[in-house]
mmCIF file with all atom_site columns, C-alpha atoms in Angstrom:
data_model
loop_
_atom_site.group_PDB
_atom_site.id
_atom_site.type_symbol
_atom_site.label_atom_id
_atom_site.label_alt_id
_atom_site.label_comp_id
_atom_site.label_asym_id
_atom_site.label_entity_id
_atom_site.label_seq_id
_atom_site.pdbx_PDB_ins_code
_atom_site.Cartn_x
_atom_site.Cartn_y
_atom_site.Cartn_z
_atom_site.occupancy
_atom_site.B_iso_or_equiv
_atom_site.pdbx_formal_charge
_atom_site.auth_seq_id
_atom_site.auth_comp_id
_atom_site.auth_asym_id
_atom_site.auth_atom_id
_atom_site.pdbx_PDB_model_num
ATOM 1   C CA . UNK A 1 1   ? 5.129   -18.994 -5.368  1.00 0.00 ? 82  UNK A CA 1
ATOM 2   C CA . UNK A 1 2   ? 8.267   -20.767 -4.107  1.00 0.00 ? 83  UNK A CA 1
ATOM 3   C CA . UNK A 1 3   ? 10.746  -18.611 -5.981  1.00 0.00 ? 84  UNK A CA 1
ATOM 4   C CA . UNK A 1 4   ? 9.440   -15.164 -5.161  1.00 0.00 ? 85  UNK A CA 1
ATOM 5   C CA . UNK A 1 5   ? 11.772  -12.459 -3.802  1.00 0.00 ? 86  UNK A CA 1
ATOM 6   C CA . UNK A 1 6   ? 9.614   -12.184 -0.668  1.00 0.00 ? 87  UNK A CA 1
ATOM 7   C CA . UNK A 1 7   ? 7.892   -14.749 1.492   1.00 0.00 ? 88  UNK A CA 1
ATOM 8   C CA . UNK A 1 8   ? 5.157   -12.314 2.459   1.00 0.00 ? 89  UNK A CA 1
ATOM 9   C CA . UNK A 1 9   ? 3.393   -9.462  0.674   1.00 0.00 ? 90  UNK A CA 1
ATOM 10  C CA . UNK A 1 10  ? 1.471   -6.875  2.695   1.00 0.00 ? 91  UNK A CA 1
ATOM 11  C CA . UNK A 1 11  ? -1.208  -5.620  0.346   1.00 0.00 ? 92  UNK A CA 1
ATOM 12  C CA . UNK A 1 12  ? -2.236  -2.070  1.127   1.00 0.00 ? 93  UNK A CA 1
ATOM 13  C CA . UNK A 1 13  ? -4.961  0.221   -0.222  1.00 0.00 ? 94  UNK A CA 1
ATOM 14  C CA . UNK A 1 14  ? -5.631  3.454   1.645   1.00 0.00 ? 95  UNK A CA 1
ATOM 15  C CA . UNK A 1 15  ? -8.798  5.477   1.570   1.00 0.00 ? 96  UNK A CA 1
ATOM 16  C CA . UNK A 1 16  ? -8.282  9.188   2.122   1.00 0.00 ? 97  UNK A CA 1
ATOM 17  C CA . UNK A 1 17  ? -10.279 12.385  2.502   1.00 0.00 ? 98  UNK A CA 1
ATOM 18  C CA . UNK A 1 18  ? -11.360 13.798  -0.843  1.00 0.00 ? 99  UNK A CA 1
ATOM 19  C CA . UNK A 1 19  ? -13.719 16.274  -2.459  1.00 0.00 ? 100 UNK A CA 1
ATOM 20  C CA . UNK A 1 20  ? -15.599 16.331  -5.757  1.00 0.00 ? 101 UNK A CA 1
ATOM 21  C CA . UNK A 1 21  ? -13.674 19.307  -7.199  1.00 0.00 ? 102 UNK A CA 1
ATOM 22  C CA . UNK A 1 22  ? -10.215 18.636  -8.576  1.00 0.00 ? 103 UNK A CA 1
ATOM 23  C CA . UNK A 1 23  ? -7.635  20.632  -6.651  1.00 0.00 ? 104 UNK A CA 1
ATOM 24  C CA . UNK A 1 24  ? -3.929  19.773  -6.996  1.00 0.00 ? 105 UNK A CA 1
ATOM 25  C CA . UNK A 1 25  ? -3.239  21.553  -3.698  1.00 0.00 ? 106 UNK A CA 1
ATOM 26  C CA . UNK A 1 26  ? -5.818  19.493  -1.779  1.00 0.00 ? 107 UNK A CA 1
ATOM 27  C CA . UNK A 1 27  ? -4.148  17.796  1.174   1.00 0.00 ? 108 UNK A CA 1
ATOM 28  C CA . UNK A 1 28  ? -5.487  14.261  1.502   1.00 0.00 ? 109 UNK A CA 1
ATOM 29  C CA . UNK A 1 29  ? -5.573  12.596  4.906   1.00 0.00 ? 110 UNK A CA 1
ATOM 30  C CA . UNK A 1 30  ? -5.702  8.811   5.290   1.00 0.00 ? 111 UNK A CA 1
ATOM 31  C CA . UNK A 1 31  ? -9.004  7.634   6.808   1.00 0.00 ? 112 UNK A CA 1
ATOM 32  C CA . UNK A 1 32  ? -8.741  3.862   6.294   1.00 0.00 ? 113 UNK A CA 1
ATOM 33  C CA . UNK A 1 33  ? -5.517  1.887   6.778   1.00 0.00 ? 114 UNK A CA 1
ATOM 34  C CA . UNK A 1 34  ? -5.972  -1.779  5.804   1.00 0.00 ? 115 UNK A CA 1
ATOM 35  C CA . UNK A 1 35  ? -3.300  -4.447  5.227   1.00 0.00 ? 116 UNK A CA 1
ATOM 36  C CA . UNK A 1 36  ? -3.840  -7.965  3.866   1.00 0.00 ? 117 UNK A CA 1
ATOM 37  C CA . UNK A 1 37  ? -1.036  -10.454 4.572   1.00 0.00 ? 118 UNK A CA 1
ATOM 38  C CA . UNK A 1 38  ? -0.413  -12.770 1.600   1.00 0.00 ? 119 UNK A CA 1
ATOM 39  C CA . UNK A 1 39  ? 1.957   -15.741 2.019   1.00 0.00 ? 120 UNK A CA 1
ATOM 40  C CA . UNK A 1 40  ? 3.649   -16.505 -1.314  1.00 0.00 ? 121 UNK A CA 1
ATOM 41  C CA . UNK A 1 41  ? 4.784   -20.118 -0.671  1.00 0.00 ? 122 UNK A CA 1
ATOM 42  C CA . UNK A 1 42  ? 1.243   -21.290 0.127   1.00 0.00 ? 123 UNK A CA 1
ATOM 43  C CA . UNK A 1 43  ? -0.645  -18.742 -1.995  1.00 0.00 ? 124 UNK A CA 1
ATOM 44  C CA . UNK A 1 44  ? -2.906  -17.978 0.948   1.00 0.00 ? 125 UNK A CA 1
ATOM 45  C CA . UNK A 1 45  ? -4.028  -14.840 2.753   1.00 0.00 ? 126 UNK A CA 1
ATOM 46  C CA . UNK A 1 46  ? -2.840  -15.421 6.319   1.00 0.00 ? 127 UNK A CA 1
ATOM 47  C CA . UNK A 1 47  ? -4.316  -12.412 8.077   1.00 0.00 ? 128 UNK A CA 1
ATOM 48  C CA . UNK A 1 48  ? -5.650  -8.902  7.615   1.00 0.00 ? 129 UNK A CA 1
ATOM 49  C CA . UNK A 1 49  ? -5.880  -5.790  9.752   1.00 0.00 ? 130 UNK A CA 1
ATOM 50  C CA . UNK A 1 50  ? -7.837  -2.576  9.336   1.00 0.00 ? 131 UNK A CA 1
ATOM 51  C CA . UNK A 1 51  ? -7.945  0.762   11.131  1.00 0.00 ? 132 UNK A CA 1
ATOM 52  C CA . UNK A 1 52  ? -10.103 3.808   10.624  1.00 0.00 ? 133 UNK A CA 1
ATOM 53  C CA . UNK A 1 53  ? -8.045  6.952   11.038  1.00 0.00 ? 134 UNK A CA 1
ATOM 54  C CA . UNK A 1 54  ? -9.330  10.261  12.352  1.00 0.00 ? 135 UNK A CA 1
ATOM 55  C CA . UNK A 1 55  ? -8.309  13.124  10.037  1.00 0.00 ? 136 UNK A CA 1
ATOM 56  C CA . UNK A 1 56  ? -6.918  16.122  11.938  1.00 0.00 ? 137 UNK A CA 1
ATOM 57  C CA . UNK A 1 57  ? -7.053  18.998  9.443   1.00 0.00 ? 138 UNK A CA 1
ATOM 58  C CA . UNK A 1 58  ? -10.467 18.279  7.932   1.00 0.00 ? 139 UNK A CA 1
ATOM 59  C CA . UNK A 1 59  ? -12.244 16.104  10.504  1.00 0.00 ? 140 UNK A CA 1
ATOM 60  C CA . UNK A 1 60  ? -15.583 16.368  8.674   1.00 0.00 ? 141 UNK A CA 1
ATOM 61  C CA . UNK A 1 61  ? -15.844 14.081  5.624   1.00 0.00 ? 142 UNK A CA 1
ATOM 62  C CA . UNK A 1 62  ? -17.389 15.493  2.454   1.00 0.00 ? 143 UNK A CA 1
ATOM 63  C CA . UNK A 1 63  ? -20.612 13.917  1.162   1.00 0.00 ? 144 UNK A CA 1
ATOM 64  C CA . UNK A 1 64  ? -18.580 12.936  -1.935  1.00 0.00 ? 145 UNK A CA 1
ATOM 65  C CA . UNK A 1 65  ? -16.011 11.104  0.218   1.00 0.00 ? 146 UNK A CA 1
ATOM 66  C CA . UNK A 1 66  ? -18.645 9.237   2.244   1.00 0.00 ? 147 UNK A CA 1
ATOM 67  C CA . UNK A 1 67  ? -20.437 8.142   -0.956  1.00 0.00 ? 148 UNK A CA 1
ATOM 68  C CA . UNK A 1 68  ? -17.209 7.085   -2.676  1.00 0.00 ? 149 UNK A CA 1
ATOM 69  C CA . UNK A 1 69  ? -15.670 5.134   0.205   1.00 0.00 ? 150 UNK A CA 1
ATOM 70  C CA . UNK A 1 70  ? -18.755 4.038   2.145   1.00 0.00 ? 151 UNK A CA 1
ATOM 71  C CA . UNK A 1 71  ? -16.956 5.259   5.272   1.00 0.00 ? 152 UNK A CA 1
ATOM 72  C CA . UNK A 1 72  ? -19.230 6.885   7.847   1.00 0.00 ? 153 UNK A CA 1
ATOM 73  C CA . UNK A 1 73  ? -18.436 10.030  9.814   1.00 0.00 ? 154 UNK A CA 1
ATOM 74  C CA . UNK A 1 74  ? -18.812 8.067   13.073  1.00 0.00 ? 155 UNK A CA 1
ATOM 75  C CA . UNK A 1 75  ? -16.138 5.566   11.940  1.00 0.00 ? 156 UNK A CA 1
ATOM 76  C CA . UNK A 1 76  ? -13.484 8.258   11.543  1.00 0.00 ? 157 UNK A CA 1
ATOM 77  C CA . UNK A 1 77  ? -14.683 10.162  14.637  1.00 0.00 ? 158 UNK A CA 1
ATOM 78  C CA . UNK A 1 78  ? -13.962 6.987   16.609  1.00 0.00 ? 159 UNK A CA 1
ATOM 79  C CA . UNK A 1 79  ? -10.775 6.326   14.640  1.00 0.00 ? 160 UNK A CA 1
ATOM 80  C CA . UNK A 1 80  ? -7.172  6.472   15.797  1.00 0.00 ? 161 UNK A CA 1
ATOM 81  C CA . UNK A 1 81  ? -4.421  8.879   14.727  1.00 0.00 ? 162 UNK A CA 1
ATOM 82  C CA . UNK A 1 82  ? -2.162  8.057   11.765  1.00 0.00 ? 163 UNK A CA 1
ATOM 83  C CA . UNK A 1 83  ? 0.787   7.806   14.223  1.00 0.00 ? 164 UNK A CA 1
ATOM 84  C CA . UNK A 1 84  ? -1.109  5.216   16.243  1.00 0.00 ? 165 UNK A CA 1
ATOM 85  C CA . UNK A 1 85  ? -2.129  3.282   13.116  1.00 0.00 ? 166 UNK A CA 1
ATOM 86  C CA . UNK A 1 86  ? 1.503   3.093   11.947  1.00 0.00 ? 167 UNK A CA 1
ATOM 87  C CA . UNK A 1 87  ? 2.548   1.876   15.395  1.00 0.00 ? 168 UNK A CA 1
ATOM 88  C CA . UNK A 1 88  ? -0.204  -0.753  15.499  1.00 0.00 ? 169 UNK A CA 1
ATOM 89  C CA . UNK A 1 89  ? 0.757   -2.011  12.022  1.00 0.00 ? 170 UNK A CA 1
ATOM 90  C CA . UNK A 1 90  ? 4.359   -2.312  13.246  1.00 0.00 ? 171 UNK A CA 1
ATOM 91  C CA . UNK A 1 91  ? 3.213   -4.394  16.231  1.00 0.00 ? 172 UNK A CA 1
ATOM 92  C CA . UNK A 1 92  ? 1.147   -6.570  13.903  1.00 0.00 ? 173 UNK A CA 1
ATOM 93  C CA . UNK A 1 93  ? 4.178   -7.098  11.627  1.00 0.00 ? 174 UNK A CA 1
ATOM 94  C CA . UNK A 1 94  ? 6.204   -8.021  14.739  1.00 0.00 ? 175 UNK A CA 1
ATOM 95  C CA . UNK A 1 95  ? 3.543   -10.518 15.796  1.00 0.00 ? 176 UNK A CA 1
ATOM 96  C CA . UNK A 1 96  ? 3.939   -12.227 12.397  1.00 0.00 ? 177 UNK A CA 1
ATOM 97  C CA . UNK A 1 97  ? 7.738   -12.243 12.748  1.00 0.00 ? 178 UNK A CA 1
ATOM 98  C CA . UNK A 1 98  ? 8.225   -9.876  9.790   1.00 0.00 ? 179 UNK A CA 1
ATOM 99  C CA . UNK A 1 99  ? 9.958   -7.093  11.698  1.00 0.00 ? 180 UNK A CA 1
ATOM 100 C CA . UNK A 1 100 ? 12.096  -7.169  14.820  1.00 0.00 ? 181 UNK A CA 1
ATOM 101 C CA . UNK A 1 101 ? 12.828  -4.405  17.283  1.00 0.00 ? 182 UNK A CA 1
ATOM 102 C CA . UNK A 1 102 ? 11.092  -1.187  18.211  1.00 0.00 ? 183 UNK A CA 1
ATOM 103 C CA . UNK A 1 103 ? 9.313   1.089   15.748  1.00 0.00 ? 184 UNK A CA 1
ATOM 104 C CA . UNK A 1 104 ? 11.989  3.805   15.979  1.00 0.00 ? 185 UNK A CA 1
ATOM 105 C CA . UNK A 1 105 ? 14.778  1.394   15.052  1.00 0.00 ? 186 UNK A CA 1
ATOM 106 C CA . UNK A 1 106 ? 13.161  1.119   11.573  1.00 0.00 ? 187 UNK A CA 1
ATOM 107 C CA . UNK A 1 107 ? 13.009  4.876   11.007  1.00 0.00 ? 188 UNK A CA 1
ATOM 108 C CA . UNK A 1 108 ? 15.957  6.349   9.109   1.00 0.00 ? 189 UNK A CA 1
ATOM 109 C CA . UNK A 1 109 ? 17.632  9.359   10.696  1.00 0.00 ? 190 UNK A CA 1
ATOM 110 C CA . UNK A 1 110 ? 17.250  12.851  9.294   1.00 0.00 ? 191 UNK A CA 1
ATOM 111 C CA . UNK A 1 111 ? 14.337  12.012  6.981   1.00 0.00 ? 192 UNK A CA 1
ATOM 112 C CA . UNK A 1 112 ? 16.611  9.863   4.836   1.00 0.00 ? 193 UNK A CA 1
ATOM 113 C CA . UNK A 1 113 ? 14.967  7.345   2.519   1.00 0.00 ? 194 UNK A CA 1
ATOM 114 C CA . UNK A 1 114 ? 15.904  3.718   1.882   1.00 0.00 ? 195 UNK A CA 1
ATOM 115 C CA . UNK A 1 115 ? 16.409  4.249   -1.826  1.00 0.00 ? 196 UNK A CA 1
ATOM 116 C CA . UNK A 1 116 ? 18.494  1.301   -3.026  1.00 0.00 ? 197 UNK A CA 1
ATOM 117 C CA . UNK A 1 117 ? 16.852  -2.034  -3.661  1.00 0.00 ? 198 UNK A CA 1
ATOM 118 C CA . UNK A 1 118 ? 19.911  -3.766  -2.187  1.00 0.00 ? 199 UNK A CA 1
ATOM 119 C CA . UNK A 1 119 ? 19.384  -1.926  1.126   1.00 0.00 ? 200 UNK A CA 1
ATOM 120 C CA . UNK A 1 120 ? 15.868  -3.313  1.527   1.00 0.00 ? 201 UNK A CA 1
ATOM 121 C CA . UNK A 1 121 ? 16.449  -6.211  3.917   1.00 0.00 ? 202 UNK A CA 1
ATOM 122 C CA . UNK A 1 122 ? 12.954  -7.371  4.879   1.00 0.00 ? 203 UNK A CA 1
ATOM 123 C CA . UNK A 1 123 ? 11.303  -10.751 4.247   1.00 0.00 ? 204 UNK A CA 1
ATOM 124 C CA . UNK A 1 124 ? 8.142   -8.923  3.165   1.00 0.00 ? 205 UNK A CA 1
ATOM 125 C CA . UNK A 1 125 ? 7.249   -5.966  0.993   1.00 0.00 ? 206 UNK A CA 1
ATOM 126 C CA . UNK A 1 126 ? 4.166   -3.809  0.730   1.00 0.00 ? 207 UNK A CA 1
ATOM 127 C CA . UNK A 1 127 ? 2.174   -4.277  -2.456  1.00 0.00 ? 208 UNK A CA 1
ATOM 128 C CA . UNK A 1 128 ? -0.200  -1.695  -3.906  1.00 0.00 ? 209 UNK A CA 1
ATOM 129 C CA . UNK A 1 129 ? -2.270  -0.955  -6.994  1.00 0.00 ? 210 UNK A CA 1
ATOM 130 C CA . UNK A 1 130 ? -0.201  1.878   -8.440  1.00 0.00 ? 211 UNK A CA 1
ATOM 131 C CA . UNK A 1 131 ? 2.034   4.427   -6.786  1.00 0.00 ? 212 UNK A CA 1
ATOM 132 C CA . UNK A 1 132 ? -0.549  6.712   -5.168  1.00 0.00 ? 213 UNK A CA 1
ATOM 133 C CA . UNK A 1 133 ? -1.038  5.000   -1.808  1.00 0.00 ? 214 UNK A CA 1
ATOM 134 C CA . UNK A 1 134 ? 2.452   5.600   -0.487  1.00 0.00 ? 215 UNK A CA 1
ATOM 135 C CA . UNK A 1 135 ? 3.722   8.328   -2.806  1.00 0.00 ? 216 UNK A CA 1
ATOM 136 C CA . UNK A 1 136 ? 0.640   10.595  -2.791  1.00 0.00 ? 217 UNK A CA 1
ATOM 137 C CA . UNK A 1 137 ? -1.039  9.721   0.519   1.00 0.00 ? 218 UNK A CA 1
ATOM 138 C CA . UNK A 1 138 ? 1.226   8.250   3.195   1.00 0.00 ? 219 UNK A CA 1
ATOM 139 C CA . UNK A 1 139 ? 4.516   9.991   2.421   1.00 0.00 ? 220 UNK A CA 1
ATOM 140 C CA . UNK A 1 140 ? 3.217   13.583  2.034   1.00 0.00 ? 221 UNK A CA 1
ATOM 141 C CA . UNK A 1 141 ? 0.981   13.283  5.110   1.00 0.00 ? 222 UNK A CA 1
ATOM 142 C CA . UNK A 1 142 ? 3.865   11.971  7.242   1.00 0.00 ? 223 UNK A CA 1
ATOM 143 C CA . UNK A 1 143 ? 6.068   14.810  5.985   1.00 0.00 ? 224 UNK A CA 1
ATOM 144 C CA . UNK A 1 144 ? 3.443   17.499  6.643   1.00 0.00 ? 225 UNK A CA 1
ATOM 145 C CA . UNK A 1 145 ? 2.671   16.193  10.128  1.00 0.00 ? 226 UNK A CA 1
ATOM 146 C CA . UNK A 1 146 ? 6.293   15.345  10.988  1.00 0.00 ? 227 UNK A CA 1
ATOM 147 C CA . UNK A 1 147 ? 5.406   11.692  11.617  1.00 0.00 ? 228 UNK A CA 1
ATOM 148 C CA . UNK A 1 148 ? 8.456   9.387   11.564  1.00 0.00 ? 229 UNK A CA 1
ATOM 149 C CA . UNK A 1 149 ? 7.827   6.640   9.000   1.00 0.00 ? 230 UNK A CA 1
ATOM 150 C CA . UNK A 1 150 ? 9.552   3.244   8.992   1.00 0.00 ? 231 UNK A CA 1
ATOM 151 C CA . UNK A 1 151 ? 11.787  2.573   5.999   1.00 0.00 ? 232 UNK A CA 1
ATOM 152 C CA . UNK A 1 152 ? 9.808   -0.519  4.972   1.00 0.00 ? 233 UNK A CA 1
ATOM 153 C CA . UNK A 1 153 ? 7.329   1.913   3.346   1.00 0.00 ? 234 UNK A CA 1
ATOM 154 C CA . UNK A 1 154 ? 10.050  3.475   1.157   1.00 0.00 ? 235 UNK A CA 1
ATOM 155 C CA . UNK A 1 155 ? 9.916   0.773   -1.542  1.00 0.00 ? 236 UNK A CA 1
ATOM 156 C CA . UNK A 1 156 ? 7.054   -1.391  -2.684  1.00 0.00 ? 237 UNK A CA 1
ATOM 157 C CA . UNK A 1 157 ? 5.674   -3.816  -5.242  1.00 0.00 ? 238 UNK A CA 1
ATOM 158 C CA . UNK A 1 158 ? 3.527   -1.885  -7.701  1.00 0.00 ? 239 UNK A CA 1
ATOM 159 C CA . UNK A 1 159 ? 1.129   -4.626  -8.853  1.00 0.00 ? 240 UNK A CA 1
ATOM 160 C CA . UNK A 1 160 ? -0.370  -2.502  -11.629 1.00 0.00 ? 241 UNK A CA 1
ATOM 161 C CA . UNK A 1 161 ? 3.062   -1.898  -13.217 1.00 0.00 ? 242 UNK A CA 1
ATOM 162 C CA . UNK A 1 162 ? 3.999   -5.573  -12.933 1.00 0.00 ? 243 UNK A CA 1
ATOM 163 C CA . UNK A 1 163 ? 0.709   -6.580  -14.551 1.00 0.00 ? 244 UNK A CA 1
ATOM 164 C CA . UNK A 1 164 ? 1.333   -4.117  -17.405 1.00 0.00 ? 245 UNK A CA 1
ATOM 165 C CA . UNK A 1 165 ? 4.908   -5.310  -17.936 1.00 0.00 ? 246 UNK A CA 1
ATOM 166 C CA . UNK A 1 166 ? 3.917   -8.978  -17.762 1.00 0.00 ? 247 UNK A CA 1
ATOM 167 C CA . UNK A 1 167 ? 0.753   -8.929  -19.874 1.00 0.00 ? 248 UNK A CA 1
ATOM 168 C CA . UNK A 1 168 ? 1.485   -5.926  -22.080 1.00 0.00 ? 249 UNK A CA 1
ATOM 169 C CA . UNK A 1 169 ? -1.762  -4.189  -21.205 1.00 0.00 ? 250 UNK A CA 1
ATOM 170 C CA . UNK A 1 170 ? -2.777  -1.559  -18.699 1.00 0.00 ? 251 UNK A CA 1
ATOM 171 C CA . UNK A 1 171 ? -5.554  -1.983  -16.217 1.00 0.00 ? 252 UNK A CA 1
ATOM 172 C CA . UNK A 1 172 ? -7.084  -0.857  -12.976 1.00 0.00 ? 253 UNK A CA 1
ATOM 173 C CA . UNK A 1 173 ? -8.257  -3.401  -10.365 1.00 0.00 ? 254 UNK A CA 1
ATOM 174 C CA . UNK A 1 174 ? -11.395 -4.310  -12.315 1.00 0.00 ? 255 UNK A CA 1
ATOM 175 C CA . UNK A 1 175 ? -9.575  -4.653  -15.654 1.00 0.00 ? 256 UNK A CA 1
ATOM 176 C CA . UNK A 1 176 ? -6.891  -6.851  -14.052 1.00 0.00 ? 257 UNK A CA 1
ATOM 177 C CA . UNK A 1 177 ? -9.555  -9.046  -12.424 1.00 0.00 ? 258 UNK A CA 1
ATOM 178 C CA . UNK A 1 178 ? -11.392 -9.227  -15.756 1.00 0.00 ? 259 UNK A CA 1
ATOM 179 C CA . UNK A 1 179 ? -8.212  -10.492 -17.416 1.00 0.00 ? 260 UNK A CA 1
ATOM 180 C CA . UNK A 1 180 ? -8.395  -13.495 -15.066 1.00 0.00 ? 261 UNK A CA 1
ATOM 181 C CA . UNK A 1 181 ? -12.186 -13.897 -15.441 1.00 0.00 ? 262 UNK A CA 1
ATOM 182 C CA . UNK A 1 182 ? -12.589 -12.828 -11.824 1.00 0.00 ? 263 UNK A CA 1
ATOM 183 C CA . UNK A 1 183 ? -15.251 -10.543 -10.396 1.00 0.00 ? 264 UNK A CA 1
ATOM 184 C CA . UNK A 1 184 ? -14.605 -7.895  -7.742  1.00 0.00 ? 265 UNK A CA 1
ATOM 185 C CA . UNK A 1 185 ? -15.554 -9.269  -4.314  1.00 0.00 ? 266 UNK A CA 1
ATOM 186 C CA . UNK A 1 186 ? -16.948 -6.832  -1.744  1.00 0.00 ? 267 UNK A CA 1
ATOM 187 C CA . UNK A 1 187 ? -17.423 -3.058  -2.038  1.00 0.00 ? 268 UNK A CA 1
ATOM 188 C CA . UNK A 1 188 ? -15.229 -1.115  -4.470  1.00 0.00 ? 269 UNK A CA 1
ATOM 189 C CA . UNK A 1 189 ? -13.457 1.742   -2.647  1.00 0.00 ? 270 UNK A CA 1
ATOM 190 C CA . UNK A 1 190 ? -13.522 -0.075  0.646   1.00 0.00 ? 271 UNK A CA 1
ATOM 191 C CA . UNK A 1 191 ? -9.792  -0.110  1.330   1.00 0.00 ? 272 UNK A CA 1
ATOM 192 C CA . UNK A 1 192 ? -9.912  -3.576  2.882   1.00 0.00 ? 273 UNK A CA 1
ATOM 193 C CA . UNK A 1 193 ? -11.934 -5.059  -0.006  1.00 0.00 ? 274 UNK A CA 1
ATOM 194 C CA . UNK A 1 194 ? -9.672  -3.355  -2.557  1.00 0.00 ? 275 UNK A CA 1
ATOM 195 C CA . UNK A 1 195 ? -6.657  -4.869  -0.754  1.00 0.00 ? 276 UNK A CA 1
ATOM 196 C CA . UNK A 1 196 ? -8.198  -8.362  -0.788  1.00 0.00 ? 277 UNK A CA 1
ATOM 197 C CA . UNK A 1 197 ? -8.865  -8.081  -4.525  1.00 0.00 ? 278 UNK A CA 1
ATOM 198 C CA . UNK A 1 198 ? -5.332  -6.810  -5.223  1.00 0.00 ? 279 UNK A CA 1
ATOM 199 C CA . UNK A 1 199 ? -4.088  -9.881  -3.300  1.00 0.00 ? 280 UNK A CA 1
ATOM 200 C CA . UNK A 1 200 ? -6.130  -12.090 -5.675  1.00 0.00 ? 281 UNK A CA 1
ATOM 201 C CA . UNK A 1 201 ? -4.468  -10.401 -8.674  1.00 0.00 ? 282 UNK A CA 1
ATOM 202 C CA . UNK A 1 202 ? -1.032  -10.766 -7.075  1.00 0.00 ? 283 UNK A CA 1
ATOM 203 C CA . UNK A 1 203 ? -1.764  -14.465 -6.519  1.00 0.00 ? 284 UNK A CA 1
ATOM 204 C CA . UNK A 1 204 ? -2.669  -14.995 -10.175 1.00 0.00 ? 285 UNK A CA 1
ATOM 205 C CA . UNK A 1 205 ? 0.419   -13.112 -11.374 1.00 0.00 ? 286 UNK A CA 1
ATOM 206 C CA . UNK A 1 206 ? 2.549   -15.414 -9.207  1.00 0.00 ? 287 UNK A CA 1
ATOM 207 C CA . UNK A 1 207 ? 0.824   -18.478 -10.699 1.00 0.00 ? 288 UNK A CA 1
ATOM 208 C CA . UNK A 1 208 ? 1.601   -17.051 -14.160 1.00 0.00 ? 289 UNK A CA 1
ATOM 209 C CA . UNK A 1 209 ? 5.286   -16.968 -13.222 1.00 0.00 ? 290 UNK A CA 1
ATOM 210 C CA . UNK A 1 210 ? 5.619   -13.217 -12.725 1.00 0.00 ? 291 UNK A CA 1
ATOM 211 C CA . UNK A 1 211 ? 8.455   -12.195 -10.399 1.00 0.00 ? 292 UNK A CA 1
ATOM 212 C CA . UNK A 1 212 ? 6.844   -10.018 -7.714  1.00 0.00 ? 293 UNK A CA 1
ATOM 213 C CA . UNK A 1 213 ? 9.806   -7.839  -6.856  1.00 0.00 ? 294 UNK A CA 1
ATOM 214 C CA . UNK A 1 214 ? 10.035  -4.239  -5.720  1.00 0.00 ? 295 UNK A CA 1
ATOM 215 C CA . UNK A 1 215 ? 9.537   -1.998  -8.739  1.00 0.00 ? 296 UNK A CA 1
ATOM 216 C CA . UNK A 1 216 ? 8.504   1.304   -7.195  1.00 0.00 ? 297 UNK A CA 1
ATOM 217 C CA . UNK A 1 217 ? 9.512   3.578   -4.363  1.00 0.00 ? 298 UNK A CA 1
ATOM 218 C CA . UNK A 1 218 ? 9.691   7.073   -3.001  1.00 0.00 ? 299 UNK A CA 1
ATOM 219 C CA . UNK A 1 219 ? 13.082  7.707   -4.589  1.00 0.00 ? 300 UNK A CA 1
ATOM 220 C CA . UNK A 1 220 ? 14.514  4.482   -5.979  1.00 0.00 ? 301 UNK A CA 1
ATOM 221 C CA . UNK A 1 221 ? 17.664  4.805   -8.034  1.00 0.00 ? 302 UNK A CA 1
ATOM 222 C CA . UNK A 1 222 ? 16.929  4.067   -11.685 1.00 0.00 ? 303 UNK A CA 1
ATOM 223 C CA . UNK A 1 223 ? 19.980  1.874   -12.170 1.00 0.00 ? 304 UNK A CA 1
ATOM 224 C CA . UNK A 1 224 ? 18.756  -0.393  -9.381  1.00 0.00 ? 305 UNK A CA 1
ATOM 225 C CA . UNK A 1 225 ? 15.408  -0.975  -11.055 1.00 0.00 ? 306 UNK A CA 1
ATOM 226 C CA . UNK A 1 226 ? 14.261  -3.436  -13.628 1.00 0.00 ? 307 UNK A CA 1
ATOM 227 C CA . UNK A 1 227 ? 11.245  -3.090  -15.878 1.00 0.00 ? 308 UNK A CA 1
ATOM 228 C CA . UNK A 1 228 ? 9.984   -0.506  -18.301 1.00 0.00 ? 309 UNK A CA 1
ATOM 229 C CA . UNK A 1 229 ? 8.207   1.740   -15.814 1.00 0.00 ? 310 UNK A CA 1
ATOM 230 C CA . UNK A 1 230 ? 10.395  4.420   -14.348 1.00 0.00 ? 311 UNK A CA 1
ATOM 231 C CA . UNK A 1 231 ? 8.205   7.048   -12.751 1.00 0.00 ? 312 UNK A CA 1
ATOM 232 C CA . UNK A 1 232 ? 10.992  8.245   -10.491 1.00 0.00 ? 313 UNK A CA 1
ATOM 233 C CA . UNK A 1 233 ? 12.538  11.658  -10.596 1.00 0.00 ? 314 UNK A CA 1
#
């Protein structure tokens, strides 16, 4: 893990409001915001943080959502707002020395996006299983609710894509764990447990010699990207 592009990886796996019927227009709201802090040089998880978030538009969770995520209505009723969660995560990143300065100093003016890899100047990056967490959940919700979002969410390490590129096979969390003869630890669809398991996969990819660099983003320029996967517009 000594030669990785980042010293720290913040593994993230949101849970969001959902319903059983498929509806492309359904507006998801984040209800669990967990981050697991993985330190590449030592290969260890250094810390984790988790917030339950109170959804504003649809405060009542569907039975389907509660069954899927294991999140109780009382947990989101007592949750914090998404704005507050983002602020608390920023303070937590500050505490670990990963960001410096106030929240607003990391927000780009006029809803601009940090789209070039070379402009990403942090010693950590977020890491997710796929592109949905930031692209389909965090970004649209921030846009709809006019919540300023720090630019360190604009690019991320898509662990699923890196796994596919490195091993030549596709897989979800369970399939990737299976590849390493690992079993899922905890409850599937608990955001925090998902994040911890993604961190285990990230750790094994690093041991295999995979370069864990940013390979996904809200609007990354294609010419700045490496790898076969180019889901960007």
